[in-house]
Amino acid sequence: MAQAGVHRGGCCRLLFLLVTALLLRRSCVVGQQSQSKKIYIVYLGERRHDDADVVTGSHHDMLASVLGSKEVALESIVYSYRHSFSGFAARLTEAQASTIRGN
């Protein structure tokens, strides 16, 4: 009988560890969802320069000022609108988009 009790205790500990691991994993996923990135389109109005590369450079600079580095900005930007108007599409968190929006 003593052996059966030890076995049940081992199973209970294993079940406890399994449930704890699943709960921790779930809390990590929930935490990631709050920081998930979506694609936002940032409209900056009329193009202010005829050179499309200068316009794109200004988009990278603006995004780098919010994201902290030029490298992160270059990874985040999806498309640069630089011919008819000025703007860009970028992968951002809601907080980053809000910062750009000025809220």
CSV table of C-alpha atoms in Angstrom, one decimal:
chain,number,residue,atom,x,y,z
A,1,MET,CA,0.0,0.0,0.0
A,2,ALA,CA,2.8,2.4,0.7
A,3,GLN,CA,4.1,2.1,-2.8
A,4,ALA,CA,0.7,2.9,-4.3
A,5,GLY,CA,0.6,6.1,-2.2
A,6,VAL,CA,4.0,7.2,-3.4
A,7,HIS,CA,2.9,6.5,-7.0
A,8,ARG,CA,-0.3,8.6,-6.6
A,9,GLY,CA,1.8,11.3,-5.0
A,10,GLY,CA,4.2,11.3,-7.9
A,11,CYS,CA,1.3,11.5,-10.4
A,12,CYS,CA,-0.2,14.4,-8.4
A,13,ARG,CA,3.1,16.3,-8.5
A,14,LEU,CA,3.4,15.6,-12.3
A,15,LEU,CA,-0.1,16.8,-12.9
A,16,PHE,CA,0.5,19.9,-10.8
A,17,LEU,CA,3.7,20.7,-12.8
A,18,LEU,CA,1.9,20.1,-16.0
A,19,VAL,CA,-1.0,22.4,-15.1
A,20,THR,CA,1.4,25.1,-13.8
A,21,ALA,CA,3.4,24.9,-17.1
A,22,LEU,CA,0.3,25.3,-19.1
A,23,LEU,CA,-0.9,28.3,-17.1
A,24,LEU,CA,2.5,29.9,-17.4
A,25,ARG,CA,2.5,29.4,-21.2
A,26,ARG,CA,-1.0,30.9,-21.4
A,27,SER,CA,0.0,33.9,-19.4
A,28,CYS,CA,3.0,34.4,-21.8
A,29,VAL,CA,0.7,34.2,-24.8
A,30,VAL,CA,-1.7,36.7,-23.3
A,31,GLY,CA,1.2,39.1,-22.6
A,32,GLN,CA,2.4,38.8,-26.2
A,33,GLN,CA,-1.1,39.6,-27.5
A,34,SER,CA,-1.1,42.9,-25.7
A,35,GLN,CA,2.1,43.8,-27.5
A,36,SER,CA,1.1,42.3,-30.9
A,37,LYS,CA,1.9,44.3,-33.9
A,38,LYS,CA,-0.5,45.3,-36.7
A,39,ILE,CA,0.1,47.1,-39.9
A,40,TYR,CA,-0.8,50.8,-39.6
A,41,ILE,CA,-0.9,53.3,-42.5
A,42,VAL,CA,0.6,56.7,-41.5
A,43,TYR,CA,-0.7,59.5,-43.8
A,44,LEU,CA,1.6,62.5,-43.7
A,45,GLY,CA,-0.2,64.7,-46.2
A,46,GLU,CA,1.2,66.3,-49.4
A,47,ARG,CA,4.7,65.2,-50.5
A,48,ARG,CA,7.2,68.0,-49.6
A,49,HIS,CA,10.1,66.9,-51.8
A,50,ASP,CA,10.4,65.9,-55.4
A,51,ASP,CA,13.1,63.3,-54.7
A,52,ALA,CA,11.3,60.0,-53.7
A,53,ASP,CA,14.4,58.8,-51.9
A,54,VAL,CA,14.4,61.8,-49.6
A,55,VAL,CA,10.7,61.3,-48.8
A,56,THR,CA,11.4,57.6,-47.9
A,57,GLY,CA,14.4,58.7,-45.8
A,58,SER,CA,12.1,61.1,-43.9
A,59,HIS,CA,9.7,58.2,-43.2
A,60,HIS,CA,12.6,56.1,-41.8
A,61,ASP,CA,13.8,59.0,-39.7
A,62,MET,CA,10.3,59.6,-38.2
A,63,LEU,CA,9.8,55.9,-37.5
A,64,ALA,CA,13.3,55.6,-36.0
A,65,SER,CA,12.5,58.4,-33.6
A,66,VAL,CA,9.5,56.4,-32.2
A,67,LEU,CA,11.0,52.9,-32.3
A,68,GLY,CA,14.5,53.9,-31.0
A,69,SER,CA,16.7,52.9,-33.9
A,70,LYS,CA,17.0,53.1,-37.7
A,71,GLU,CA,17.5,49.3,-37.9
A,72,VAL,CA,14.2,48.6,-36.1
A,73,ALA,CA,12.5,51.2,-38.3
A,74,LEU,CA,13.8,49.5,-41.4
A,75,GLU,CA,12.5,46.2,-40.2
A,76,SER,CA,9.1,47.6,-39.3
A,77,ILE,CA,8.3,49.6,-42.4
A,78,VAL,CA,6.2,47.7,-45.0
A,79,TYR,CA,5.7,50.3,-47.7
A,80,SER,CA,6.6,53.9,-48.3
A,81,TYR,CA,4.1,56.1,-50.1
A,82,ARG,CA,6.3,58.7,-51.8
A,83,HIS,CA,4.9,59.7,-55.2
A,84,SER,CA,1.3,61.0,-54.9
A,85,PHE,CA,1.5,61.8,-51.2
A,86,SER,CA,3.7,61.2,-48.2
A,87,GLY,CA,3.1,58.3,-45.8
A,88,PHE,CA,4.1,54.8,-45.0
A,89,ALA,CA,2.8,51.5,-43.8
A,90,ALA,CA,4.5,49.9,-40.8
A,91,ARG,CA,4.2,47.0,-38.3
A,92,LEU,CA,3.5,48.8,-35.0
A,93,THR,CA,2.1,48.1,-31.6
A,94,GLU,CA,-1.0,50.1,-30.6
A,95,ALA,CA,1.2,52.2,-28.3
A,96,GLN,CA,3.7,53.0,-31.0
A,97,ALA,CA,0.8,54.0,-33.4
A,98,SER,CA,-0.7,56.1,-30.7
A,99,THR,CA,2.7,57.9,-30.2
A,100,ILE,CA,2.9,58.6,-34.0
A,101,ARG,CA,-0.7,59.8,-33.9
A,102,GLY,CA,0.2,62.2,-31.1
A,103,ASN,CA,-2.2,60.8,-28.5
